[in-house]
PDB file of C-alpha atoms in Angstrom:
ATOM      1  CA  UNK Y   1      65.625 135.485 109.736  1.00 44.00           C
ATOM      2  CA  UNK Y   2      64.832 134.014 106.245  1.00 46.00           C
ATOM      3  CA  UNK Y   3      65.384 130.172 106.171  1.00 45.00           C
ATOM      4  CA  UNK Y   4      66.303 128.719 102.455  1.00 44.00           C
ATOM      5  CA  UNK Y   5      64.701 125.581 101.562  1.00 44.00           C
ATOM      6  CA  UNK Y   6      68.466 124.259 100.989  1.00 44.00           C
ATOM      7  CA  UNK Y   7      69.583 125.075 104.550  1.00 45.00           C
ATOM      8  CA  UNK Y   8      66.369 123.219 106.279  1.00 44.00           C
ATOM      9  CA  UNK Y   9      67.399 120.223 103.844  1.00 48.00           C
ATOM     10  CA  UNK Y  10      71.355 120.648 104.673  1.00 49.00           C
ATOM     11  CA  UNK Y  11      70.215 120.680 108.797  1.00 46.00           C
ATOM     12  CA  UNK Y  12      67.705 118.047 107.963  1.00 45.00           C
ATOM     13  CA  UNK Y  13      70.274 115.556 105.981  1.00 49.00           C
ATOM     14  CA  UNK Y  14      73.322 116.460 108.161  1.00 45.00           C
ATOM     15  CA  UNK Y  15      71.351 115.593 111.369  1.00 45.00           C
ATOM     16  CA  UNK Y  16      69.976 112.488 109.492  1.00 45.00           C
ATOM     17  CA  UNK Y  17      73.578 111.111 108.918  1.00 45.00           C
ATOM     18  CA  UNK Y  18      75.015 112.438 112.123  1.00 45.00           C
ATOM     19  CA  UNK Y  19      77.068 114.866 110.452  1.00 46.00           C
ATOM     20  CA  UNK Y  20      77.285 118.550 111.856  1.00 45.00           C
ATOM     21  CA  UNK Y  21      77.180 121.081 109.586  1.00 45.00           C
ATOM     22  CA  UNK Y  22      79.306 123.406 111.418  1.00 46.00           C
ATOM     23  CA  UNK Y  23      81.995 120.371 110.686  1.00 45.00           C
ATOM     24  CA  UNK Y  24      82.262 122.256 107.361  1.00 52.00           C
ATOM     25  CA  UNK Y  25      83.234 125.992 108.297  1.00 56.00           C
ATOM     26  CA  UNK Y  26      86.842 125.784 107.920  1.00 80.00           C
ATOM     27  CA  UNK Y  27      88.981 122.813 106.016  1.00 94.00           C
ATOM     28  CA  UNK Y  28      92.127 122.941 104.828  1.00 96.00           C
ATOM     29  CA  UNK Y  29      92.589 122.748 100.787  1.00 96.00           C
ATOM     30  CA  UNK Y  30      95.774 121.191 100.710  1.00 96.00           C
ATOM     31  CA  UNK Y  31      94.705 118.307 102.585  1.00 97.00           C
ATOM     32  CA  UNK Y  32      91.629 118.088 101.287  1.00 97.00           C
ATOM     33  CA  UNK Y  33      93.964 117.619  97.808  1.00 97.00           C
ATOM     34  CA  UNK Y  34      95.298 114.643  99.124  1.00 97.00           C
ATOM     35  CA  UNK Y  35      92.010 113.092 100.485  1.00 98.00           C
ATOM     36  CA  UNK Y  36      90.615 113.718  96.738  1.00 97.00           C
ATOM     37  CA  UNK Y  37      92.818 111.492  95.058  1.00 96.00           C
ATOM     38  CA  UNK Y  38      89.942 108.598  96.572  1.00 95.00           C
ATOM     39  CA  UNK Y  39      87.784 110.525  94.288  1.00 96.00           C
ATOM     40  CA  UNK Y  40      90.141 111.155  91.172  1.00 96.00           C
ATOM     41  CA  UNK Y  41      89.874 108.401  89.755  1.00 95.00           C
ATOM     42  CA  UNK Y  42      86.537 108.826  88.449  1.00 97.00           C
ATOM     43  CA  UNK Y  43      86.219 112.858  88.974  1.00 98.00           C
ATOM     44  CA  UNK Y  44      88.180 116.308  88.676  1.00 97.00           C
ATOM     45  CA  UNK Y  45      88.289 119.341  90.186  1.00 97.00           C
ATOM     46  CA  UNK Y  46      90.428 121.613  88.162  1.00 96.00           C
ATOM     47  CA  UNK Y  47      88.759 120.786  84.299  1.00 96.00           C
ATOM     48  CA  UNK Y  48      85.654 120.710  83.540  1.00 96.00           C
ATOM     49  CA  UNK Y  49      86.042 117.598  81.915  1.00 97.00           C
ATOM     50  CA  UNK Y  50      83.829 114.553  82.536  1.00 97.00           C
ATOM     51  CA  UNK Y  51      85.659 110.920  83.732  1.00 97.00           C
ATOM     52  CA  UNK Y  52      83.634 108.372  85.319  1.00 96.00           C
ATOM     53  CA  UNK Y  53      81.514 110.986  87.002  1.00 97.00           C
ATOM     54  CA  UNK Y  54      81.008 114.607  86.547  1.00 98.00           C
ATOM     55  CA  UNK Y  55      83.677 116.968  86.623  1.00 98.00           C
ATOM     56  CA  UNK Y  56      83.530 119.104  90.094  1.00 98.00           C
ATOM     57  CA  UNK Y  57      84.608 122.354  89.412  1.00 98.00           C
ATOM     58  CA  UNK Y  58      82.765 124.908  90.803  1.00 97.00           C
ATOM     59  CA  UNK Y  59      80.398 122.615  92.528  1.00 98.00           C
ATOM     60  CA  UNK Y  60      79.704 124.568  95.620  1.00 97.00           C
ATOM     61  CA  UNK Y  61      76.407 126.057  94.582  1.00 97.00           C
ATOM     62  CA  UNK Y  62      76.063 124.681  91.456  1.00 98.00           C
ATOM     63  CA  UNK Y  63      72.759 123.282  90.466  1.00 98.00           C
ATOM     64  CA  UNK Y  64      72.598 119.184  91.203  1.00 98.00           C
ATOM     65  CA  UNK Y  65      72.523 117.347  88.359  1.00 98.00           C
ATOM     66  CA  UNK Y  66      73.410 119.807  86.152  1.00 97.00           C
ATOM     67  CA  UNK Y  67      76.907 119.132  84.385  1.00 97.00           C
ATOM     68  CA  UNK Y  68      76.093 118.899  80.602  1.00 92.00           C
ATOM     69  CA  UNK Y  69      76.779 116.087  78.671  1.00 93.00           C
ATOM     70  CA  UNK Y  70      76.818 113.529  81.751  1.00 97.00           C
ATOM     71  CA  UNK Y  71      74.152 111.244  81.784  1.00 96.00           C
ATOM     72  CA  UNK Y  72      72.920 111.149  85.884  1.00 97.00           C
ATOM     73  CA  UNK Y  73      71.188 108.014  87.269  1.00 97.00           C
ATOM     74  CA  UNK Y  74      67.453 108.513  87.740  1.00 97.00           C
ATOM     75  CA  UNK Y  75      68.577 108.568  91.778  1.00 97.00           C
ATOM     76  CA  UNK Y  76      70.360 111.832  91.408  1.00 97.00           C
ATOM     77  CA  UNK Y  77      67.963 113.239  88.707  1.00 97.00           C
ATOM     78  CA  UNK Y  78      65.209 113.046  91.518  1.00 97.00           C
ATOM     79  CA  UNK Y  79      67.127 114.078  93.927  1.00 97.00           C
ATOM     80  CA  UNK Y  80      68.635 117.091  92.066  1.00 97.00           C
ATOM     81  CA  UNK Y  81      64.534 118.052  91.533  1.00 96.00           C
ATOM     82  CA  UNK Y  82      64.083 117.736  95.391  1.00 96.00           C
ATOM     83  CA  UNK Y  83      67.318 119.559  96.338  1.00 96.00           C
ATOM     84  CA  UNK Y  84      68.335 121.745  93.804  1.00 97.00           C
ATOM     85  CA  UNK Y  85      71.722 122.935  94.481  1.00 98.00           C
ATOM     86  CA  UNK Y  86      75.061 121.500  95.979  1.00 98.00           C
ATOM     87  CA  UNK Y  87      75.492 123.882  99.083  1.00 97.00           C
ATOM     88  CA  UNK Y  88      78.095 123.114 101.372  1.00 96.00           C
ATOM     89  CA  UNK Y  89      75.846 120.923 103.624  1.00 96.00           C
ATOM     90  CA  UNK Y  90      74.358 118.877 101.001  1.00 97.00           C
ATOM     91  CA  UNK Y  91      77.559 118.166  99.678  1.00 97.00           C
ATOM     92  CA  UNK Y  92      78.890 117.266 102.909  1.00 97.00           C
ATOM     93  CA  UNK Y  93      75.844 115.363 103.706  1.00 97.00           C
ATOM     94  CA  UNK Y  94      76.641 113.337 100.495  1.00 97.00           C
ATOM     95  CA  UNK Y  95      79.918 112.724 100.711  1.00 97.00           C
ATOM     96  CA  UNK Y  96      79.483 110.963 104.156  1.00 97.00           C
ATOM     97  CA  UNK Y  97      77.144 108.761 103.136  1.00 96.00           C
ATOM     98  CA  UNK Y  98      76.488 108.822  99.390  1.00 97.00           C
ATOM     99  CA  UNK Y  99      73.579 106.083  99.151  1.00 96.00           C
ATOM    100  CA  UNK Y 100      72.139 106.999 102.271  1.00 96.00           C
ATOM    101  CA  UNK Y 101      71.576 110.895 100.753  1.00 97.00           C
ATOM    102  CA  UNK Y 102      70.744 109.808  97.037  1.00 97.00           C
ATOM    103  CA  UNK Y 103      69.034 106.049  97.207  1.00 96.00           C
ATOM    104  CA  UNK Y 104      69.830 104.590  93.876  1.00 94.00           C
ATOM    105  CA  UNK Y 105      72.891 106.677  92.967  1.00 94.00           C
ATOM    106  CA  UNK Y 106      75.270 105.225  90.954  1.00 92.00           C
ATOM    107  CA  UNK Y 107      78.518 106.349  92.564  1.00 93.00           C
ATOM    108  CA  UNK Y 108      80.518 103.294  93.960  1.00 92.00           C
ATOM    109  CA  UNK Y 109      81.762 105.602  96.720  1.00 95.00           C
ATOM    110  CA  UNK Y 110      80.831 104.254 100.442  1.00 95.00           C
ATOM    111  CA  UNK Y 111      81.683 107.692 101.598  1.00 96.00           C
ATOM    112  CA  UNK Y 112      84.258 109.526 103.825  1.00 97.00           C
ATOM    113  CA  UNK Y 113      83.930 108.640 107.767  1.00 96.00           C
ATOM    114  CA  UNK Y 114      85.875 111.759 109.274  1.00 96.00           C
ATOM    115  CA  UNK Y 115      84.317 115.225 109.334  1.00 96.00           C
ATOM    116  CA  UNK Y 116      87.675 116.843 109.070  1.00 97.00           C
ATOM    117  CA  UNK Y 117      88.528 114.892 105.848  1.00 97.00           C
ATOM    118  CA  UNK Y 118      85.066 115.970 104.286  1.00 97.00           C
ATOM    119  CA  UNK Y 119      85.517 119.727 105.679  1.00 97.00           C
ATOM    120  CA  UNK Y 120      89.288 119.405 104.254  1.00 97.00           C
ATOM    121  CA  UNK Y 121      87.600 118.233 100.597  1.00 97.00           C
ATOM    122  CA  UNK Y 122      85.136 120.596 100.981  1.00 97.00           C
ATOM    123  CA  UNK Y 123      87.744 123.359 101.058  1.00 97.00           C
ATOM    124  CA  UNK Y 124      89.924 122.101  98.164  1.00 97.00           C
ATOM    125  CA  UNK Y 125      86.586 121.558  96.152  1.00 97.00           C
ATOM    126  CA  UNK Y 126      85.700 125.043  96.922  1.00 96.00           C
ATOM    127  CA  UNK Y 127      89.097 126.618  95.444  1.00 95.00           C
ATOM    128  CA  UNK Y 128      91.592 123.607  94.280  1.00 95.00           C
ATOM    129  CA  UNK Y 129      94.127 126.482  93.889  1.00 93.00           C
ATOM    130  CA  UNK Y 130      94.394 127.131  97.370  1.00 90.00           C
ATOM    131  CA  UNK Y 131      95.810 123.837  97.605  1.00 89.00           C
ATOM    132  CA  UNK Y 132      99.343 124.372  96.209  1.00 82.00           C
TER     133      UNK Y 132
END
């Protein structure tokens, strides 16, 4: 079996900030809808349009730090060099504890405490469609 450097660092981060990945399998989209408008105010999922932070469509597996024309702290610039890509464990990792994962970063966000709420986001962040 082939380990990615992105899975060790989504086992390594999830354990870190007690958050199982397997938490993440299966959320529901519709819910997770609901639970995003926390994070609408300064993001969205269905333009690629820039608010507050970057827009997050198509974010699962989409290079960190990457959205053009959005100027990332210097936190999430090193961190995007260290873990390149937003898999579905670094993203969950994140969203649990934003400051704890990216030291520095300059989202306000303290973070969602339930798994099912981040596995629910997850899902709607992975197809916001699926949510109507």
């Amino acid at each position: 079996m082939r380990i990615s450097y992105s899975m060790l660092f989504g086992a390594v981060i999830a354990a870190a900030v007690s958050v199982p990945t397997a938490a993440f399998a299966d959320g529901d989209a519709a819910k997770g809808a609901k639970i995003f408008k926390k994070c609408a105010a300064c993001h969205t999922a269905t333009e690629a349009k820039n608010k507050v932070g970057p827009h997050l469509v198509d974010i699962i597996d989409r290079p960190i730090a990457s959205v053009e024309d959005y100027k990332y702290s210097p936190a999430m610039t090193e961190h995007a060099a260290e873990v390149p890509t937003w898999t579905v464990e670094a993203l969950g990792a994140y969203l649990h504890k934003p400051k704890a994962v990216v030291k520095g970063t300059k989202m306000a966000f303290a973070g969602l405490k339930k798994d099912k709420d981040i596995e629910d986001i997850i899902a709607y962040l992975k197809d916001p469609a699926a949510a109507k």
